[in-house]
Structures are given as C-alpha cells and as structure tokens.
Short mmCIF file of C-alpha atoms in Angstrom, two decimals:
data_model
loop_
_atom_site.label_atom_id
_atom_site.label_comp_id
_atom_site.label_asym_id
_atom_site.label_seq_id
_atom_site.Cartn_x
_atom_site.Cartn_y
_atom_site.Cartn_z
CA UNK A 1 -113.28 -41.98 43.72
CA UNK A 2 -115.09 -43.47 40.61
CA UNK A 3 -112.91 -44.63 37.70
CA UNK A 4 -113.75 -42.08 35.24
CA UNK A 5 -111.75 -39.85 37.97
CA UNK A 6 -108.62 -42.65 38.24
CA UNK A 7 -109.28 -42.62 34.04
CA UNK A 8 -108.40 -38.77 33.81
CA UNK A 9 -105.47 -38.49 36.21
CA UNK A 10 -104.77 -41.39 34.00
CA UNK A 11 -104.69 -39.05 31.07
CA UNK A 12 -102.59 -36.29 33.10
CA UNK A 13 -99.55 -38.49 33.19
CA UNK A 14 -100.23 -40.12 30.21
CA UNK A 15 -100.19 -36.28 29.07
CA UNK A 16 -96.89 -35.64 31.28
CA UNK A 17 -95.29 -38.53 29.63
CA UNK A 18 -96.15 -37.59 25.70
CA UNK A 19 -94.98 -33.30 27.00
CA UNK A 20 -91.48 -35.49 27.79
CA UNK A 21 -91.39 -37.46 25.03
CA UNK A 22 -92.17 -34.21 22.81
CA UNK A 23 -89.50 -32.35 24.46
CA UNK A 24 -86.73 -34.84 24.67
CA UNK A 25 -86.20 -37.18 21.67
CA UNK A 26 -84.92 -35.73 18.60
CA UNK A 27 -86.39 -38.77 16.69
CA UNK A 28 -89.39 -37.37 14.50
CA UNK A 29 -91.03 -40.62 14.64
CA UNK A 30 -90.68 -40.44 18.19
CA UNK A 31 -92.04 -37.17 18.34
CA UNK A 32 -94.91 -38.35 16.21
CA UNK A 33 -95.50 -41.67 18.91
CA UNK A 34 -95.24 -38.64 21.83
CA UNK A 35 -97.99 -36.13 19.64
CA UNK A 36 -100.61 -38.74 20.08
CA UNK A 37 -99.87 -40.64 23.25
CA UNK A 38 -100.14 -36.83 24.49
CA UNK A 39 -103.70 -36.43 22.47
CA UNK A 40 -104.79 -39.81 24.37
CA UNK A 41 -104.33 -38.02 27.72
CA UNK A 42 -106.54 -35.46 26.80
CA UNK A 43 -109.07 -37.13 25.53
CA UNK A 44 -108.91 -39.90 28.88
CA UNK A 45 -109.21 -36.00 30.93
CA UNK A 46 -112.06 -34.30 28.48
CA UNK A 47 -113.95 -37.76 29.15
CA UNK A 48 -112.88 -38.71 32.75
CA UNK A 49 -113.72 -35.68 34.03
CA UNK A 50 -117.02 -35.54 31.84
CA UNK A 51 -117.77 -38.82 33.91
CA UNK A 52 -116.02 -38.06 37.70
CA UNK A 53 -120.21 -38.41 39.23
CA UNK A 54 -120.82 -42.12 37.11
CA UNK A 55 -122.55 -40.66 34.58
CA UNK A 56 -122.05 -41.35 31.13
CA UNK A 57 -122.14 -38.18 29.15
CA UNK A 58 -122.53 -38.43 25.71
CA UNK A 59 -121.12 -34.76 24.67
CA UNK A 60 -117.41 -35.32 26.04
CA UNK A 61 -117.35 -38.60 23.31
CA UNK A 62 -118.49 -37.05 20.78
CA UNK A 63 -116.13 -34.54 20.96
CA UNK A 64 -113.46 -36.73 21.93
CA UNK A 65 -114.35 -39.56 18.67
CA UNK A 66 -114.38 -35.99 16.54
CA UNK A 67 -110.91 -35.51 18.18
CA UNK A 68 -109.80 -39.11 17.05
CA UNK A 69 -110.15 -38.24 13.26
CA UNK A 70 -107.76 -34.82 13.72
CA UNK A 71 -105.67 -36.68 15.79
CA UNK A 72 -105.32 -39.48 13.02
CA UNK A 73 -104.86 -36.72 10.12
CA UNK A 74 -102.78 -34.83 12.26
CA UNK A 75 -100.62 -37.93 12.72
CA UNK A 76 -100.52 -38.77 8.56
CA UNK A 77 -99.79 -35.16 7.48
CA UNK A 78 -96.75 -35.62 10.42
CA UNK A 79 -95.40 -38.32 8.52
CA UNK A 80 -95.91 -36.90 5.19
CA UNK A 81 -93.53 -34.09 5.98
CA UNK A 82 -91.15 -35.86 8.21
CA UNK A 83 -90.76 -38.01 6.07
CA UNK A 84 -89.67 -35.50 2.94
CA UNK A 85 -86.83 -34.10 5.49
CA UNK A 86 -85.77 -37.55 5.67
CA UNK A 87 -85.89 -37.83 1.67
CA UNK A 88 -83.92 -34.11 0.87
CA UNK A 89 -81.53 -34.90 4.37
CA UNK A 90 -81.29 -38.50 5.19
CA UNK A 91 -82.13 -38.00 8.17
CA UNK A 92 -85.53 -37.73 10.39
CA UNK A 93 -84.47 -35.11 13.32
CA UNK A 94 -84.70 -31.57 13.85
CA UNK A 95 -81.80 -29.36 12.33
CA UNK A 96 -81.40 -28.15 15.98
CA UNK A 97 -80.91 -31.78 16.98
CA UNK A 98 -78.88 -32.84 14.96
CA UNK A 99 -75.53 -31.39 16.65
CA UNK A 100 -74.09 -34.94 16.93
CA UNK A 101 -74.26 -35.73 13.48
CA UNK A 102 -72.64 -34.57 10.55
CA UNK A 103 -75.45 -33.74 7.93
CA UNK A 104 -76.24 -35.86 4.53
CA UNK A 105 -75.82 -34.24 1.89
CA UNK A 106 -76.25 -35.36 -1.79
CA UNK B 1 -110.69 -54.42 46.38
CA UNK B 2 -113.53 -54.93 44.06
CA UNK B 3 -112.71 -57.07 41.48
CA UNK B 4 -113.53 -53.79 38.48
CA UNK B 5 -111.24 -51.53 40.88
CA UNK B 6 -108.88 -54.19 40.24
CA UNK B 7 -109.33 -54.54 36.67
CA UNK B 8 -108.41 -50.70 36.22
CA UNK B 9 -105.90 -50.11 37.93
CA UNK B 10 -104.02 -53.59 36.55
CA UNK B 11 -104.84 -51.19 32.61
CA UNK B 12 -103.73 -47.92 34.04
CA UNK B 13 -100.39 -50.03 34.18
CA UNK B 14 -100.40 -51.97 31.48
CA UNK B 15 -101.04 -48.01 29.42
CA UNK B 16 -99.06 -46.21 31.19
CA UNK B 17 -96.12 -49.01 30.48
CA UNK B 18 -96.36 -49.32 27.25
CA UNK B 19 -96.54 -45.10 26.83
CA UNK B 20 -93.42 -45.12 28.82
CA UNK B 21 -91.98 -48.42 26.85
CA UNK B 22 -92.83 -46.89 22.97
CA UNK B 23 -90.72 -43.43 23.74
CA UNK B 24 -88.18 -44.83 25.37
CA UNK B 25 -87.09 -47.99 23.34
CA UNK B 26 -84.14 -48.19 21.39
CA UNK B 27 -85.58 -49.52 18.35
CA UNK B 28 -88.10 -47.85 16.02
CA UNK B 29 -89.79 -51.18 15.37
CA UNK B 30 -90.38 -51.27 18.57
CA UNK B 31 -91.34 -48.35 19.84
CA UNK B 32 -94.62 -47.77 17.06
CA UNK B 33 -95.41 -51.73 17.84
CA UNK B 34 -95.44 -50.56 21.28
CA UNK B 35 -97.68 -47.88 20.89
CA UNK B 36 -99.93 -50.69 18.66
CA UNK B 37 -100.50 -52.04 21.51
CA UNK B 38 -100.74 -48.29 23.36
CA UNK B 39 -104.03 -47.85 21.31
CA UNK B 40 -105.26 -51.25 21.18
CA UNK B 41 -105.19 -50.78 25.68
CA UNK B 42 -106.71 -47.45 24.52
CA UNK B 43 -109.55 -48.74 23.01
CA UNK B 44 -110.20 -51.33 26.64
CA UNK B 45 -109.49 -47.78 28.55
CA UNK B 46 -113.05 -46.58 26.34
CA UNK B 47 -115.09 -49.36 26.58
CA UNK B 48 -114.09 -49.45 30.63
CA UNK B 49 -115.52 -45.55 30.32
CA UNK B 50 -118.70 -46.07 29.16
CA UNK B 51 -117.93 -44.77 25.95
CA UNK B 52 -118.01 -48.02 22.89
CA UNK B 53 -118.02 -45.25 19.91
CA UNK B 54 -114.79 -44.50 20.51
CA UNK B 55 -113.54 -47.88 21.33
CA UNK B 56 -114.54 -48.37 17.46
CA UNK B 57 -112.86 -45.06 16.63
CA UNK B 58 -109.93 -46.08 18.67
CA UNK B 59 -109.46 -49.43 17.97
CA UNK B 60 -109.83 -49.22 14.16
CA UNK B 61 -108.23 -45.88 13.71
CA UNK B 62 -106.23 -45.78 16.67
CA UNK B 63 -104.64 -48.89 16.39
CA UNK B 64 -105.48 -50.38 12.89
CA UNK B 65 -104.40 -47.46 10.16
CA UNK B 66 -102.40 -45.40 13.22
CA UNK B 67 -100.32 -48.53 12.88
CA UNK B 68 -100.35 -49.02 9.60
CA UNK B 69 -99.08 -45.91 8.83
CA UNK B 70 -96.41 -45.88 11.42
CA UNK B 71 -94.81 -49.01 10.23
CA UNK B 72 -95.69 -48.10 6.66
CA UNK B 73 -92.56 -44.89 7.27
CA UNK B 74 -90.22 -47.45 9.89
CA UNK B 75 -90.40 -49.78 6.58
CA UNK B 76 -89.67 -46.08 4.68
CA UNK B 77 -87.00 -45.19 7.37
CA UNK B 78 -84.88 -48.50 6.92
CA UNK B 79 -85.38 -49.43 3.64
CA UNK B 80 -83.39 -45.43 3.32
CA UNK B 81 -80.73 -46.47 5.61
CA UNK B 82 -80.43 -49.38 4.42
CA UNK B 83 -79.03 -47.37 1.33
CA UNK B 84 -78.04 -44.08 2.22
CA UNK B 85 -77.50 -42.58 -0.71
CA UNK B 86 -77.81 -43.15 -4.06
CA UNK C 1 -75.52 -29.72 30.52
CA UNK C 2 -77.23 -32.18 28.65
CA UNK C 3 -78.36 -34.96 31.12
CA UNK C 4 -79.02 -31.81 33.75
CA UNK C 5 -81.65 -30.16 31.00
CA UNK C 6 -83.14 -33.70 30.15
CA UNK C 7 -83.48 -33.78 33.92
CA UNK C 8 -85.27 -30.69 34.31
CA UNK C 9 -87.41 -31.68 31.31
CA UNK C 10 -88.57 -34.62 33.42
CA UNK C 11 -89.32 -33.34 36.40
CA UNK C 12 -90.96 -29.99 35.18
CA UNK C 13 -93.37 -32.46 33.51
CA UNK C 14 -93.98 -35.05 36.05
CA UNK C 15 -94.83 -31.54 38.20
CA UNK C 16 -96.94 -30.40 35.77
CA UNK C 17 -99.15 -34.00 35.94
CA UNK C 18 -99.13 -33.92 39.83
CA UNK C 19 -100.24 -30.11 39.48
CA UNK C 20 -103.12 -31.55 36.90
CA UNK C 21 -104.24 -34.59 38.54
CA UNK C 22 -104.46 -32.21 42.27
CA UNK C 23 -107.08 -29.44 40.23
CA UNK C 24 -108.56 -32.99 39.10
CA UNK C 25 -109.60 -33.87 42.78
CA UNK C 26 -109.93 -30.16 43.37
CA UNK C 27 -112.64 -29.72 41.29
CA UNK C 28 -115.96 -29.07 42.32
CA UNK C 29 -119.19 -30.32 41.40
CA UNK C 30 -120.86 -29.39 37.76
CA UNK C 31 -122.71 -26.22 37.69
CA UNK C 32 -124.25 -27.43 34.25
CA UNK C 33 -125.97 -30.93 33.66
CA UNK C 34 -125.00 -32.64 30.29
CA UNK C 35 -126.31 -36.07 30.41
CA UNK C 36 -129.73 -34.43 31.37
CA UNK C 37 -130.31 -32.07 29.50
CA UNK C 38 -129.22 -34.11 26.46
CA UNK C 39 -131.32 -36.68 27.10
CA UNK C 40 -134.66 -34.34 27.55
CA UNK C 41 -133.87 -33.18 23.97
CA UNK C 42 -132.40 -35.84 22.17
CA UNK C 43 -136.44 -36.82 20.78
CA UNK C 44 -136.71 -33.66 19.15
CA UNK C 45 -132.75 -34.76 17.13
CA UNK C 46 -134.23 -37.71 14.89
CA UNK C 47 -132.09 -40.21 16.19
CA UNK C 48 -132.68 -42.22 19.24
CA UNK C 49 -128.63 -42.46 19.87
CA UNK C 50 -127.08 -39.80 22.47
CA UNK C 51 -123.62 -39.70 20.99
CA UNK C 52 -124.69 -39.95 17.50
CA UNK C 53 -127.30 -36.99 18.77
CA UNK C 54 -124.09 -34.42 20.30
CA UNK C 55 -122.22 -34.92 16.71
CA UNK C 56 -124.63 -34.67 14.08
CA UNK C 57 -127.54 -32.10 15.73
CA UNK C 58 -126.57 -30.36 18.97
CA UNK C 59 -122.94 -30.06 18.30
CA UNK C 60 -123.20 -30.54 14.48
CA UNK C 61 -120.63 -28.28 14.09
CA UNK C 62 -117.15 -29.78 15.16
CA UNK C 63 -117.95 -32.33 12.28
CA UNK C 64 -119.17 -30.30 9.80
CA UNK C 65 -115.40 -28.14 10.42
CA UNK C 66 -113.16 -32.19 11.20
CA UNK C 67 -114.66 -33.03 8.16
CA UNK C 68 -113.18 -29.87 6.24
CA UNK C 69 -109.77 -30.54 8.93
CA UNK C 70 -109.42 -34.10 7.11
CA UNK C 71 -109.20 -32.69 3.79
CA UNK C 72 -107.66 -30.41 4.27
CA UNK C 73 -105.01 -32.46 5.75
CA UNK C 74 -104.91 -35.04 3.04
CA UNK C 75 -104.52 -31.95 0.92
CA UNK C 76 -101.50 -31.47 2.36
CA UNK C 77 -100.10 -34.97 2.23
CA UNK C 78 -100.99 -35.14 -1.85
CA UNK C 79 -98.87 -32.02 -2.06
CA UNK C 80 -96.07 -33.84 -0.42
CA UNK C 81 -95.91 -36.64 -2.05
CA UNK C 82 -96.18 -35.07 -5.52
CA UNK C 83 -93.75 -32.36 -4.65
CA UNK C 84 -91.43 -35.29 -3.17
CA UNK C 85 -90.44 -37.98 -5.95
CA UNK C 86 -93.29 -38.67 -7.03
CA UNK C 87 -93.83 -41.29 -9.17
CA UNK C 88 -95.07 -45.05 -7.18
CA UNK C 89 -93.73 -48.01 -7.91
CA UNK C 90 -95.57 -50.88 -8.01
CA UNK C 91 -95.17 -53.23 -4.96
CA UNK C 92 -94.24 -55.96 -4.35
CA UNK C 93 -97.05 -59.18 -5.60
CA UNK C 94 -97.79 -59.61 -2.26
CA UNK C 95 -98.43 -63.99 -1.28
CA UNK C 96 -102.03 -65.46 -2.83
CA UNK C 97 -103.42 -66.67 0.82
CA UNK C 98 -103.26 -62.67 1.37
CA UNK C 99 -104.71 -61.71 -2.04
CA UNK C 100 -107.65 -64.52 -1.30
CA UNK C 101 -107.59 -63.17 2.71
CA UNK C 102 -108.25 -59.81 0.85
CA UNK C 103 -110.73 -60.28 -2.03
CA UNK C 104 -112.82 -62.28 0.88
CA UNK C 105 -112.71 -60.01 3.68
CA UNK C 106 -112.59 -56.81 1.56
CA UNK C 107 -116.68 -57.24 0.37
CA UNK C 108 -117.63 -58.17 3.98
CA UNK C 109 -116.27 -55.30 5.64
CA UNK C 110 -118.30 -52.86 3.26
CA UNK C 111 -120.99 -54.67 4.61
CA UNK C 112 -119.97 -53.90 8.13
CA UNK C 113 -119.18 -50.10 7.68
CA UNK C 114 -122.89 -49.98 5.59
CA UNK C 115 -124.58 -51.98 9.23
CA UNK C 116 -122.18 -49.56 11.66
CA UNK C 117 -123.25 -46.12 9.63
CA UNK C 118 -127.29 -47.72 9.48
CA UNK C 119 -127.04 -48.93 13.29
CA UNK C 120 -125.36 -45.67 14.47
CA UNK C 121 -129.33 -43.95 14.75
CA UNK C 122 -129.63 -46.14 17.69
CA UNK C 123 -127.04 -47.99 19.47
CA UNK C 124 -122.67 -47.82 18.67
CA UNK C 125 -121.41 -47.00 15.17
CA UNK C 126 -121.73 -43.83 12.72
CA UNK C 127 -120.39 -42.88 9.74
CA UNK C 128 -116.80 -42.05 11.62
CA UNK C 129 -116.39 -46.02 12.56
CA UNK C 130 -118.04 -46.85 9.25
CA UNK C 131 -114.84 -44.55 7.79
CA UNK C 132 -112.60 -46.24 9.45
CA UNK C 133 -113.79 -50.06 8.96
CA UNK C 134 -114.11 -48.65 4.97
CA UNK C 135 -110.60 -47.43 5.30
CA UNK C 136 -109.03 -50.38 6.49
CA UNK C 137 -110.68 -52.38 3.81
CA UNK C 138 -108.55 -50.09 1.72
CA UNK C 139 -105.37 -50.23 3.30
CA UNK C 140 -105.72 -54.04 2.66
CA UNK C 141 -106.19 -53.83 -0.53
CA UNK C 142 -103.28 -52.30 -0.26
CA UNK C 143 -101.37 -54.02 1.12
CA UNK C 144 -102.37 -57.09 -0.74
CA UNK C 145 -101.33 -55.70 -3.96
CA UNK C 146 -105.19 -55.16 -5.31
CA UNK C 147 -104.81 -51.15 -5.48
CA UNK C 148 -102.80 -49.13 -6.37
CA UNK C 149 -101.18 -46.08 -4.71
CA UNK C 150 -102.66 -43.06 -5.58
CA UNK C 151 -99.80 -40.59 -7.06
CA UNK C 152 -102.77 -38.75 -8.68
CA UNK C 153 -106.59 -39.06 -7.71
CA UNK C 154 -108.60 -38.81 -11.02
CA UNK C 155 -112.45 -36.69 -10.99
CA UNK C 156 -113.71 -39.36 -9.62
CA UNK C 157 -111.63 -40.03 -6.50
CA UNK C 158 -111.60 -36.30 -5.71
CA UNK C 159 -116.08 -36.12 -6.41
CA UNK C 160 -115.78 -38.69 -4.05
CA UNK C 161 -113.51 -37.12 -1.20
CA UNK C 162 -115.22 -33.59 -1.52
CA UNK C 163 -118.65 -35.42 -1.27
CA UNK C 164 -119.28 -36.02 2.80
CA UNK C 165 -117.98 -32.10 3.25
CA UNK C 166 -120.30 -31.03 0.03
CA UNK C 167 -123.74 -32.62 1.60
CA UNK C 168 -122.44 -31.63 5.08
CA UNK C 169 -122.84 -28.45 3.96
CA UNK C 170 -125.78 -28.57 1.54
CA UNK C 171 -128.08 -29.87 4.21
CA UNK C 172 -126.84 -27.52 6.89
CA UNK C 173 -127.38 -24.42 4.25
CA UNK C 174 -131.21 -26.08 2.81
CA UNK C 175 -131.76 -25.08 7.20
CA UNK C 176 -130.49 -21.63 6.94
CA UNK C 177 -134.04 -20.85 5.22
CA UNK C 178 -136.04 -22.80 7.97
CA UNK C 179 -134.00 -20.06 10.22
CA UNK C 180 -129.90 -20.87 11.39
CA UNK C 181 -127.28 -22.83 10.41
CA UNK C 182 -127.53 -26.29 10.65
CA UNK C 183 -130.82 -26.81 12.83
CA UNK C 184 -132.27 -29.49 11.61
CA UNK C 185 -136.25 -28.76 10.04
CA UNK C 186 -137.82 -31.47 13.43
CA UNK C 187 -139.53 -33.88 11.07
CA UNK C 188 -136.99 -34.29 8.12
CA UNK C 189 -134.35 -35.11 10.91
CA UNK C 190 -133.76 -38.22 11.38
CA UNK C 191 -133.42 -38.58 6.94
CA UNK C 192 -131.18 -35.98 6.97
CA UNK C 193 -128.85 -37.02 9.51
CA UNK C 194 -128.70 -40.35 7.67
CA UNK C 195 -127.87 -38.57 4.28
CA UNK C 196 -125.18 -36.68 5.93
CA UNK C 197 -123.56 -39.69 7.54
CA UNK C 198 -123.60 -42.01 4.63
CA UNK C 199 -121.96 -39.69 2.12
CA UNK C 200 -119.31 -38.97 5.18
CA UNK C 201 -118.93 -42.96 5.90
CA UNK C 202 -118.16 -42.76 1.97
CA UNK C 203 -116.12 -39.61 2.77
CA UNK C 204 -114.36 -40.14 5.59
CA UNK C 205 -112.98 -43.89 4.53
CA UNK C 206 -111.64 -42.40 1.25
CA UNK C 207 -110.00 -39.35 2.63
CA UNK C 208 -108.37 -41.53 6.47
CA UNK C 209 -107.13 -44.32 2.64
CA UNK C 210 -106.31 -42.35 1.08
CA UNK C 211 -103.83 -40.51 4.08
CA UNK C 212 -102.25 -44.07 4.02
CA UNK C 213 -102.96 -44.76 -0.07
CA UNK C 214 -101.00 -41.45 -0.88
CA UNK C 215 -98.11 -41.74 1.72
CA UNK C 216 -97.75 -46.03 0.90
CA UNK C 217 -97.35 -45.16 -2.88
CA UNK C 218 -94.29 -42.45 -2.66
CA UNK C 219 -91.40 -44.73 -3.07
CA UNK C 220 -87.43 -43.31 -4.09
#
C-alpha cells in the first residue's frame, strides 16, 4: 500500500468524523469546524487517490488548492451568519436544536 | 517498518486525534485551538504527499486565516455571553 | 431517545467511512494518466510549474469561477455586517511591541507575496499563496490596531477587490478572438498568466483580508 493511499484512507476517516460532528453537534461554531474537517477529508481523498500509484499528480493538487480558498470563503460567510444569529437570538444554535434552552428575546 | 511509514502513521494518528478532539472538547476556545493544530498537521500531510503548493496554502489559509476568523468569532461569542442582554 | 439517535448517527458515519475505505482499496488502476498529459503539454502552457499550469491554463475555468465565488462570499459578509449593528468600534490600542513588530513585518510580508507570485511560474508558489500572505499582513495590521475595520469599503478598495476577476475575464475574452475561451496564444501565454496572477494576488489578498476585516470590525 502506498503512502498516498494511506492518506486517502485517513481522508475517509476524517470525512466520517466531520460528518458525525456536523450532524451531532448543536453549537454552530462546532458545526463550522466539523464542516472544515469534512472538507479536509475530501481534499485528502482527492489527492491521495490521484497519487495512489506513487506518481505526483498536479491536477488534483490544483483543484484542492482552489478548494481550500473556497472553503475559507464559505467558512467566513458561515461565521458571519452564525454571528448574526447570535446577535438576534443570543444563541449560536439552530432553532430545532434549542429544545433544552429557553429562547432569549430582546 | 521504515522511518517514513512510522512518521506517516504517527501523523495520521495525530490528525485523527486532533480532529476528533476539536469536535468533542467542551470548551469552544480549546476546540478552535485544536482545529488550528489540525490545520498545521494537514500542512505536514500535504508536504508528505509531495504537494508543497497545498502545504503553503494550508499553513497560511487553513491554519492562519481560518484560525484568526474563528478566534475572532469566539471572542465575539464570549463578549456576548458576558453581557447577555443590554 | 437522544442517546439512541446519537449512537445510530455515529454508527452510520463509521459504516460510511468503512465503505469508502473498502471502495478505495478495490479501485482498479488508472484509465487515464493525467500527470503524463500535463508533463507532455507543459511546454505549451507558458509556465514551468505543473500546478500553476493546471490552475491558470489547463483548468483556468476552475480558477475563474473560484475568484467569483470568493467575491460573492465577501459580498455576503458585507451584506450581513451592514445589516447588523453596523458601526465599527475602534479597536483598543495594541501593545507597542506588537505595533512595532507589525510595522516591521508587514512590508516584509508584501515582499514575500511578490516573491511567491513571481516564483509560481517555475516552483511551488503562485497567486493563492501570495494572496494568502498579503491577507495575513492585513490581519496582522488589524490586530495591531493600525488598520481600520471595513464598515464601508471605498471606491478604490472595491476596484481592488474586483480587479483580479476583471483582468481574468478580460484576458479570457481577448483569447476568445483567437478561438476559444481561456486558450492563451502560445507566444504570450507566460506574460498573460503572470498578468492574471498579479491581478489575482491583489484581489485574493484584499478579499481574504476583507473577510476578516469586515467581520472583525463589526461589534455591538
């Protein structure tokens, strides 16, 4: 097994960890972290699988480079939305995850 | 086991550990710090995969700028929690 | 009920990871050899570094659309911060050591960004890394309290934000006269890519810094 394939398998594990965090964590900041970890897993799979025979492949590398920049743009937008929600409701949770806490009204 | 393989396995273990801890630790600030650690480890992984371009970008963007954004959000969250209603 | 659902979700995610891993191990060999094709056409791309060749030439569409996405995300952040409580609070004066450090580091970072942009043609580096370093300089200056938050970007700043996309679009459209979109004429491929990358560096740097500056300046 090549090292690249090993990293691709790690990517699959990271994808699963990120997905579980995205689904299970009610806190929006953690959901954003989980989304980023999920994305990193996808990037590792993309590059790792492309290089599984040991030769370096610039095509997936270039695509991942684009992906990283898009990921930070998405993260910044998500953080701005979460911040807006915090300013409006006083909480960083989605309404359906708020069953255990009383809503804060101004 | 060759040294390279040992390093890969160690790095992979550290990646999985920091990712899992970043999502499960109770304190949000600590979670963000662990995520920055995860980003730096990812940069190492890219270097191991022969992708110095991505390693550079990941270290600057994934760990640096995302970390700054997240820490700022944590600061905002804490300031908000300290004075809940004005 | 809740613990049961959590356990089920975790189990399903673990199963997904195992299925993904099994699928990866069972993959057949490559049908198309991309690295070979890139190497074969590298001489026609105008640059000597394969990743830059893919980014700016072979798969220029991706990069073009990506810059547009980046700009849209920034517009979204701006819209939210304007809609929010608005006025930027002046940040507390930073420690003088941090201020001095930022004053010393910022010009060096601009220099590094220029180096990364130039070296991208034949070694690891390029517009994205250079833009990221520029943005980091902006964030550092902001943290040292030397840069105001962007409550309302002025006309010049807006021009800088759009410059990369506009230059890229202009080059792509000019290549249209030659035949197809983003197909650079062979003789000018190198200089054209450098031109596009220079515009992209400035815009990516400003946009990434703006993503931080727009939200960091927005406090109640």
